[in-house]
Tab-separated table of C-alpha atoms and ligand atoms in Angstrom:
chain	number	residue	atom	x	y	z
P	1	MET	CA	21.955	39.843	-13.701
P	2	LYS	CA	24.204	42.109	-11.392
P	3	ALA	CA	23.208	45.534	-10.520
P	4	ALA	CA	24.989	48.204	-7.735
P	5	PHE	CA	22.421	48.779	-4.997
P	6	VAL	CA	22.440	51.948	-2.718
P	7	GLU	CA	19.994	50.836	0.115
P	8	LYS	CA	20.989	53.445	2.627
P	9	TYR	CA	22.594	56.805	2.104
P	10	GLY	CA	26.065	57.190	2.905
P	11	PRO	CA	29.762	56.859	1.925
P	12	PRO	CA	30.744	54.895	-1.126
P	13	GLU	CA	30.989	51.785	0.952
P	14	VAL	CA	27.230	51.648	0.973
P	15	VAL	CA	27.314	50.590	-2.707
P	16	GLN	CA	26.672	46.940	-2.901
P	17	ILE	CA	26.584	44.609	-6.106
P	18	ARG	CA	24.107	42.067	-5.932
P	19	GLU	CA	22.085	39.589	-8.131
P	20	THR	CA	18.569	40.685	-9.085
P	21	PRO	CA	16.216	39.559	-11.688
P	22	ARG	CA	16.926	40.865	-15.397
P	23	PRO	CA	13.869	42.969	-16.478
P	24	LEU	CA	11.647	42.250	-19.445
P	25	PRO	CA	10.784	45.129	-21.627
P	26	GLY	CA	7.114	45.885	-21.997
P	27	GLU	CA	5.137	48.089	-24.417
P	28	GLY	CA	7.573	50.914	-25.622
P	29	GLU	CA	10.564	49.801	-23.658
P	30	ILE	CA	13.791	48.439	-24.544
P	31	LEU	CA	16.322	46.473	-22.673
P	32	VAL	CA	19.909	47.666	-22.971
P	33	LYS	CA	22.878	45.305	-22.335
P	34	SER	CA	25.410	47.819	-20.549
P	35	HIS	CA	28.880	48.381	-21.813
P	36	ALA	CA	29.514	51.583	-20.044
P	37	THR	CA	28.095	53.972	-17.482
P	38	THR	CA	29.275	56.901	-15.429
P	39	VAL	CA	29.316	57.521	-11.790
P	40	ASN	CA	28.605	61.418	-12.038
P	41	SER	CA	28.344	64.026	-9.506
P	42	GLY	CA	24.751	63.721	-9.186
P	43	ASP	CA	24.797	60.057	-8.546
P	44	ALA	CA	27.275	60.687	-5.618
P	45	ARG	CA	24.875	63.455	-4.299
P	46	VAL	CA	22.192	61.103	-4.335
P	47	ARG	CA	24.129	58.177	-2.645
P	48	ALA	CA	25.424	60.463	0.045
P	49	LEU	CA	22.222	62.621	0.316
P	50	ARG	CA	24.780	65.568	-0.069
P	51	ASP	CA	22.819	68.822	-0.757
P	52	PRO	CA	24.353	71.976	-1.853
P	53	GLY	CA	22.845	73.606	1.402
P	54	GLY	CA	19.494	73.763	2.789
P	55	MET	CA	17.871	71.324	0.452
P	56	LYS	CA	18.168	67.859	2.668
P	57	LEU	CA	14.546	67.801	3.192
P	58	LEU	CA	13.603	68.412	-0.254
P	59	MET	CA	16.092	65.861	-1.319
P	60	ARG	CA	14.477	63.163	0.902
P	61	PHE	CA	11.107	64.120	-0.440
P	62	ALA	CA	12.238	63.565	-4.033
P	63	LEU	CA	14.575	60.610	-3.469
P	64	GLY	CA	13.216	58.799	-0.596
P	65	PHE	CA	13.138	59.783	3.127
P	66	THR	CA	15.388	57.131	4.896
P	67	LYS	CA	16.868	55.522	1.798
P	68	PRO	CA	16.742	55.809	-2.077
P	69	LYS	CA	13.492	54.705	-3.463
P	70	GLN	CA	15.173	53.738	-6.513
P	71	PRO	CA	18.278	51.621	-4.998
P	72	VAL	CA	19.936	51.278	-8.448
P	73	ILE	CA	21.123	54.624	-9.301
P	74	GLY	CA	23.094	55.857	-12.422
P	75	PHE	CA	21.832	58.378	-15.145
P	76	ASP	CA	23.364	57.212	-18.468
P	77	VAL	CA	24.207	53.952	-20.059
P	78	ALA	CA	25.894	53.105	-23.303
P	79	GLY	CA	25.246	49.537	-24.613
P	80	GLU	CA	23.577	47.300	-26.989
P	81	VAL	CA	19.928	46.686	-27.339
P	82	ALA	CA	19.151	43.389	-26.123
P	83	GLU	CA	15.358	43.354	-26.285
P	84	ILE	CA	12.699	45.467	-27.521
P	85	GLY	CA	8.961	45.696	-26.290
P	86	VAL	CA	6.006	46.089	-28.627
P	87	GLY	CA	5.591	49.465	-30.265
P	88	VAL	CA	9.232	50.340	-30.229
P	89	THR	CA	10.239	51.900	-33.665
P	90	GLY	CA	13.688	53.056	-35.067
P	91	LEU	CA	15.734	50.661	-32.838
P	92	LYS	CA	16.383	46.914	-33.420
P	93	VAL	CA	18.300	44.279	-31.254
P	94	GLY	CA	21.917	44.723	-31.652
P	95	ASP	CA	21.863	48.645	-32.046
P	96	ARG	CA	24.681	50.642	-30.111
P	97	VAL	CA	22.849	53.228	-28.187
P	98	LEU	CA	23.345	56.027	-25.473
P	99	ALA	CA	20.411	56.046	-23.321
P	100	SER	CA	18.951	57.473	-20.039
P	101	ASN	CA	15.929	57.158	-17.876
P	102	ARG	CA	16.653	60.584	-16.410
P	103	PHE	CA	15.895	60.843	-12.643
P	104	LYS	CA	14.272	57.332	-12.712
P	105	PHE	CA	17.953	56.191	-12.717
P	106	GLY	CA	18.764	52.227	-12.951
P	107	CYS	CA	21.756	52.710	-15.136
P	108	HIS	CA	24.309	51.053	-12.705
P	109	ALA	CA	23.422	47.573	-13.774
P	110	GLU	CA	24.411	45.034	-16.484
P	111	TYR	CA	20.925	45.380	-18.136
P	112	VAL	CA	18.897	48.642	-18.100
P	113	LEU	CA	15.306	48.967	-18.914
P	114	ILE	CA	14.546	52.172	-20.882
P	115	ASP	CA	11.091	53.095	-20.567
P	116	SER	CA	9.038	54.881	-23.199
P	117	ASP	CA	9.602	58.256	-21.711
P	118	GLY	CA	13.444	57.703	-21.721
P	119	VAL	CA	16.016	58.609	-24.251
P	120	ALA	CA	17.816	56.069	-26.425
P	121	VAL	CA	20.064	57.320	-29.407
P	122	LYS	CA	22.160	55.346	-31.744
P	123	ILE	CA	25.944	55.724	-31.292
P	124	PRO	CA	27.904	56.420	-34.460
P	125	ASP	CA	30.198	53.653	-35.344
P	126	ASN	CA	33.516	55.588	-35.000
P	127	LEU	CA	32.843	56.369	-31.311
P	128	THR	CA	33.491	53.676	-28.580
P	129	TYR	CA	30.868	53.118	-25.687
P	130	ILE	CA	33.365	54.900	-23.266
P	131	ASP	CA	33.585	57.971	-25.857
P	132	ALA	CA	29.774	58.071	-25.803
P	133	ILE	CA	29.137	57.899	-22.114
P	134	ALA	CA	31.373	60.556	-21.438
P	135	LEU	CA	29.484	63.111	-23.308
P	136	PRO	CA	25.894	63.461	-21.886
P	137	PHE	CA	26.244	64.574	-18.245
P	138	GLY	CA	28.237	67.615	-18.931
P	139	GLY	CA	27.226	68.108	-22.665
P	140	ALA	CA	23.539	68.145	-22.231
P	141	THR	CA	23.662	70.331	-19.108
P	142	SER	CA	25.917	72.832	-20.931
P	143	LEU	CA	23.603	72.833	-23.916
P	144	VAL	CA	20.488	73.522	-21.764
P	145	PHE	CA	22.202	76.327	-19.722
P	146	PHE	CA	23.527	77.992	-22.723
P	147	GLU	CA	20.348	78.194	-24.517
P	148	ALA	CA	18.614	79.471	-21.473
P	149	GLY	CA	21.226	82.158	-20.921
P	150	GLY	CA	21.239	83.052	-24.517
P	151	LEU	CA	24.968	82.441	-25.000
P	152	LYS	CA	26.151	83.853	-28.570
P	153	ALA	CA	29.166	84.228	-30.567
P	154	GLY	CA	31.373	86.989	-29.168
P	155	ASP	CA	30.294	86.529	-25.663
P	156	ALA	CA	32.990	86.479	-22.899
P	157	LEU	CA	32.108	83.357	-20.708
P	158	LEU	CA	33.759	82.464	-17.477
P	159	ILE	CA	33.488	78.869	-16.320
P	160	ASN	CA	34.200	78.307	-12.713
P	161	GLY	CA	35.174	74.479	-12.198
P	162	ALA	CA	36.112	74.054	-15.812
P	163	SER	CA	37.899	70.580	-15.612
P	164	GLY	CA	34.951	68.533	-14.168
P	165	ALA	CA	32.501	66.545	-16.305
P	166	VAL	CA	30.327	69.838	-16.983
P	167	GLY	CA	33.246	72.233	-17.439
P	168	VAL	CA	35.097	70.337	-20.219
P	169	MET	CA	31.868	70.098	-22.122
P	170	ALA	CA	30.991	73.608	-21.414
P	171	ILE	CA	34.403	74.781	-22.760
P	172	GLN	CA	34.198	72.988	-26.070
P	173	LEU	CA	30.514	73.767	-27.025
P	174	ALA	CA	31.094	77.527	-25.958
P	175	LYS	CA	34.150	77.516	-28.193
P	176	LEU	CA	31.985	75.848	-31.140
P	177	MET	CA	29.328	78.659	-30.525
P	178	GLY	CA	32.036	81.397	-30.937
P	179	ALA	CA	32.247	82.389	-27.385
P	180	GLU	CA	35.554	83.776	-25.712
P	181	VAL	CA	36.176	81.342	-22.895
P	182	THR	CA	37.916	81.603	-19.547
P	183	ALA	CA	38.455	78.535	-17.581
P	184	VAL	CA	39.036	78.586	-13.826
P	185	CYS	CA	40.554	75.241	-12.411
P	186	SER	CA	43.622	74.297	-10.665
P	187	GLY	CA	47.015	74.640	-12.382
P	188	ALA	CA	47.172	70.947	-12.586
P	189	ASN	CA	44.478	71.055	-15.281
P	190	ALA	CA	45.539	74.204	-17.180
P	191	ALA	CA	46.963	72.463	-20.013
P	192	LEU	CA	44.059	70.325	-20.572
P	193	VAL	CA	41.352	73.179	-20.573
P	194	ARG	CA	43.639	75.170	-23.046
P	195	GLU	CA	43.758	71.937	-25.442
P	196	LEU	CA	40.115	71.788	-25.297
P	197	GLY	CA	39.982	75.542	-26.426
P	198	ALA	CA	39.985	77.760	-23.343
P	199	ASP	CA	41.402	81.117	-24.488
P	200	HIS	CA	42.201	82.147	-20.864
P	201	VAL	CA	43.059	80.163	-17.737
P	202	ILE	CA	42.701	81.198	-14.009
P	203	ASP	CA	44.199	79.070	-11.426
P	204	TYR	CA	41.970	79.337	-8.569
P	205	THR	CA	44.735	78.424	-6.120
P	206	THR	CA	46.777	81.407	-6.733
P	207	ASN	CA	44.132	83.927	-8.385
P	208	ASP	CA	40.621	84.946	-7.620
P	209	PHE	CA	38.781	86.034	-10.795
P	210	THR	CA	36.209	88.099	-8.582
P	211	GLY	CA	39.169	90.322	-7.696
P	212	GLN	CA	40.414	91.091	-11.210
P	213	SER	CA	39.025	93.969	-13.618
P	214	THR	CA	37.944	91.769	-16.493
P	215	ARG	CA	34.225	91.864	-17.009
P	216	TYR	CA	32.231	88.765	-18.679
P	217	ASP	CA	28.798	88.612	-20.418
P	218	LEU	CA	28.084	85.198	-18.724
P	219	ILE	CA	29.581	83.361	-15.529
P	220	MET	CA	28.764	79.538	-15.331
P	221	ASP	CA	29.671	78.285	-11.643
P	222	THR	CA	29.820	74.557	-11.767
P	223	HIS	CA	31.664	74.480	-8.251
P	224	GLY	CA	29.268	76.014	-6.173
P	225	ASN	CA	31.917	78.683	-4.430
P	226	ALA	CA	30.991	81.546	-6.973
P	227	PRO	CA	27.274	82.347	-6.332
P	228	TYR	CA	25.730	85.377	-8.006
P	229	ALA	CA	26.250	87.516	-4.983
P	230	ARG	CA	30.002	86.789	-5.003
P	231	VAL	CA	30.405	87.606	-8.746
P	232	ARG	CA	27.836	89.895	-9.907
P	233	HIS	CA	30.314	92.801	-9.939
P	234	VAL	CA	32.461	91.049	-12.584
P	235	LEU	CA	29.310	90.613	-14.864
P	236	LYS	CA	28.893	93.308	-17.645
P	237	PRO	CA	25.689	95.285	-17.484
P	238	GLY	CA	23.130	92.671	-18.731
P	239	GLY	CA	25.272	89.837	-17.961
P	240	ARG	CA	24.002	86.647	-17.062
P	241	PHE	CA	24.884	84.087	-14.155
P	242	LEU	CA	24.513	80.320	-15.034
P	243	MET	CA	23.760	78.737	-11.531
P	244	VAL	CA	24.564	74.985	-12.276
P	245	ILE	CA	24.881	74.399	-8.442
P	246	GLY	CA	23.536	76.457	-5.839
P	247	ASN	CA	22.107	76.284	-2.277
P	248	LEU	CA	18.464	76.793	-1.282
P	249	TRP	CA	18.739	80.310	-0.672
P	250	GLU	CA	20.614	81.151	-3.844
P	251	MET	CA	17.953	79.081	-5.837
P	252	ILE	CA	15.255	81.116	-4.165
P	253	SER	CA	16.858	84.270	-4.452
P	254	GLY	CA	17.857	83.580	-7.943
P	255	GLY	CA	14.282	83.267	-8.955
P	256	TRP	CA	13.691	87.067	-8.786
P	257	GLN	CA	17.142	87.967	-10.133
P	258	LYS	CA	16.779	88.642	-13.966
P	259	ALA	CA	20.447	87.851	-14.428
P	260	VAL	CA	20.448	84.385	-12.765
P	261	VAL	CA	19.692	81.532	-15.077
P	262	SER	CA	18.675	78.099	-13.724
P	263	PRO	CA	16.799	75.901	-16.067
P	264	ARG	CA	15.330	72.768	-14.024
P	265	ASP	CA	13.389	70.773	-16.937
P	266	ASP	CA	15.337	67.544	-16.971
P	267	LYS	CA	13.474	66.800	-20.249
P	268	ALA	CA	14.989	69.763	-21.923
P	269	ALA	CA	18.564	68.581	-21.109
P	270	VAL	CA	18.120	64.786	-21.367
P	271	SER	CA	16.492	64.747	-25.040
P	272	VAL	CA	17.016	62.790	-28.009
P	273	LYS	CA	18.069	66.223	-29.688
P	274	ASN	CA	20.685	66.843	-27.311
P	275	TYR	CA	22.013	63.450	-27.169
P	276	ALA	CA	22.123	63.007	-30.912
P	277	TYR	CA	23.781	66.440	-31.354
P	278	LEU	CA	26.526	65.547	-28.848
P	279	LEU	CA	27.276	62.145	-30.434
P	280	ASP	CA	27.272	63.860	-33.972
P	281	LEU	CA	29.687	66.409	-32.841
P	282	ALA	CA	32.075	63.724	-31.064
P	283	SER	CA	31.721	61.507	-34.278
P	284	LYS	CA	33.035	64.572	-36.391
P	285	GLY	CA	35.777	65.265	-33.910
P	286	GLU	CA	34.215	68.536	-33.002
P	287	ILE	CA	34.047	67.843	-29.487
P	288	LYS	CA	36.295	65.272	-27.391
P	289	PRO	CA	35.058	63.118	-24.775
P	290	VAL	CA	37.159	63.548	-21.417
P	291	VAL	CA	37.595	60.645	-19.300
P	292	ASP	CA	39.140	60.633	-15.789
P	293	HIS	CA	39.449	56.908	-15.176
P	294	VAL	CA	37.650	53.710	-16.348
P	295	TYR	CA	36.780	51.314	-13.433
P	296	PRO	CA	35.468	47.894	-13.909
P	297	PHE	CA	31.951	47.448	-12.681
P	298	PRO	CA	33.165	45.345	-9.671
P	299	ASP	CA	35.251	48.401	-8.538
P	300	ILE	CA	32.325	50.865	-8.435
P	301	VAL	CA	32.824	51.719	-4.968
P	302	GLU	CA	36.147	53.192	-6.144
P	303	ALA	CA	34.475	55.207	-8.808
P	304	HIS	CA	32.209	56.866	-6.123
P	305	ARG	CA	35.369	57.529	-4.053
P	306	ARG	CA	36.925	59.402	-7.014
P	307	VAL	CA	33.949	61.356	-7.482
P	308	ASP	CA	33.773	62.265	-4.058
P	309	GLY	CA	37.263	63.713	-3.999
P	310	GLY	CA	35.800	66.688	-6.168
P	311	HIS	CA	38.892	66.811	-8.554
P	312	LYS	CA	37.819	64.417	-11.237
P	313	VAL	CA	38.770	65.517	-14.724
P	314	GLY	CA	35.875	64.937	-17.012
P	315	SER	CA	33.940	61.982	-16.450
P	316	VAL	CA	34.295	58.794	-14.172
P	317	VAL	CA	33.531	55.772	-16.309
P	318	VAL	CA	32.370	52.392	-15.161
P	319	SER	CA	32.741	49.549	-17.922
P	320	PHE	CA	30.870	46.282	-17.919
P	321	ASP	CA	33.365	44.829	-20.446
P	322	GLU	CA	36.075	42.480	-19.541
P	323	ASN	CA	39.935	43.334	-20.108
H	1	LIG	N1	21.851	72.046	-12.633
H	1	LIG	C1	21.924	70.993	-13.258
H	1	LIG	O1	21.044	70.677	-14.086
H	1	LIG	C2	23.339	70.151	-12.967
H	1	LIG	C3	23.561	69.113	-14.023
H	1	LIG	C4	24.739	68.424	-14.032
H	1	LIG	C5	25.531	68.576	-12.802
H	1	LIG	N2	25.178	69.702	-11.896
H	1	LIG	C6	26.148	69.925	-10.820
H	1	LIG	O2	27.307	70.538	-11.178
H	1	LIG	C7	28.488	70.287	-10.301
H	1	LIG	C8	29.495	69.843	-11.116
H	1	LIG	O3	29.495	68.791	-11.760
H	1	LIG	P1	30.773	68.012	-12.404
H	1	LIG	O4	30.546	66.726	-12.623
H	1	LIG	O5	31.291	68.752	-13.458
H	1	LIG	O6	31.780	67.950	-10.998
H	1	LIG	P2	33.279	67.706	-10.937
H	1	LIG	O7	33.644	66.846	-12.208
H	1	LIG	O8	33.518	67.049	-9.649
H	1	LIG	O9	34.074	69.077	-11.223
H	1	LIG	C9	34.907	69.669	-10.048
H	1	LIG	C10	35.468	70.916	-10.852
H	1	LIG	O10	35.572	72.009	-9.932
H	1	LIG	C11	36.936	72.462	-9.817
H	1	LIG	N3	37.088	72.832	-8.454
H	1	LIG	C12	37.473	72.299	-7.164
H	1	LIG	N4	37.809	73.280	-6.269
H	1	LIG	C13	37.308	74.407	-6.771
H	1	LIG	C14	37.543	75.560	-6.440
H	1	LIG	N5	37.640	75.877	-5.031
H	1	LIG	N6	37.216	76.779	-7.206
H	1	LIG	C15	36.789	76.542	-8.339
H	1	LIG	N7	36.874	75.252	-9.063
H	1	LIG	C16	37.092	74.189	-8.115
H	1	LIG	C17	37.718	71.158	-10.160
H	1	LIG	O11	39.088	71.711	-10.461
H	1	LIG	P3	40.378	71.142	-10.217
H	1	LIG	O12	40.070	69.662	-10.202
H	1	LIG	O13	41.444	71.443	-11.095
H	1	LIG	O14	40.492	71.581	-8.861
H	1	LIG	C18	36.731	70.824	-11.159
H	1	LIG	O15	37.133	71.531	-12.483
H	1	LIG	C19	27.793	69.359	-9.323
H	1	LIG	O16	27.766	69.906	-8.126
H	1	LIG	C20	26.652	68.707	-10.035
H	1	LIG	O17	25.710	68.324	-9.066
H	1	LIG	C21	24.062	70.383	-12.036
């Protein structure tokens, strides 16, 4: 089978597609034949060893000192169960699934082994593989942050970076929960975020929400240029700051600020419960997958370039299907 290898940290061009043996599922494991995956902002961070500030050493410890310990990255896959190991229940060969190995990665490959600790959830018949794969990165992240931040009906929520993979899901999930949503993105994406349900839109190229008089119950920063210190004065008393991205100092100092919410348990986000919930909502038309562009697998370097640009709209998808 073919897989995309990252054998040194660097620009998109370090990604190389090579032949590698197709894995065999062991006990409790399933082998998924990939139809679609994403290159998400986390994958691009790992590939480039691009830290949000002050965390390079920590990243090297976690991911590999001089090169990625797991050279085949990729967080999620949508595909077909090709083989099943002993002891697997609830899935059979041929089932269409959305699956992840969390930070063990491995999804930028034609076949992906999902281990017994991973997540695999059946995709409803009315969703395509591309629909399914566009949901979990932003969707599961938003769910876990909203739960930790106690988002509830009637809350005023501002999302900074509202048209990215996290933002487009955050808008839709927050609206379903009954929040009043203000979306911050460039004017080019204003119509999209309104269509997804945003009540108010602020174009960051012409307006700075931190200089306005409106106050929010929650502020979610997915871009990294609106840290707590910069936005705390536009939070209502008792308001919460959802730090999706932050540098080392913001992470450390956030730890002793009651208002700062930064859940780091990947098992809470990437769970069967969250994946099934997102698929169910999409299947009923209650949330909409947003796809920036679909790249054929041989063009995965282009997909990394698009993500590095910092202005993708929703998810960058990589397809393993011909046409
Ligand atoms: N903590 C966690 O568990 C977790 C989980 C998932 C992701 N993340 C992190 O979340 C971040 C966002 O991921 P993503 O995939 O959603 O990113 P993305 O798709 O690249 O989204 C970028 C967003 O930022 C906006 N933006 C660009 N410049 C801006 C500016 N100056 N001010 C305000 N907004 C601006 C873009 O809007 P325009 O295109 O309109 O400019 C777009 O909406 C990444 O850093 C990722 O690593 C963290």
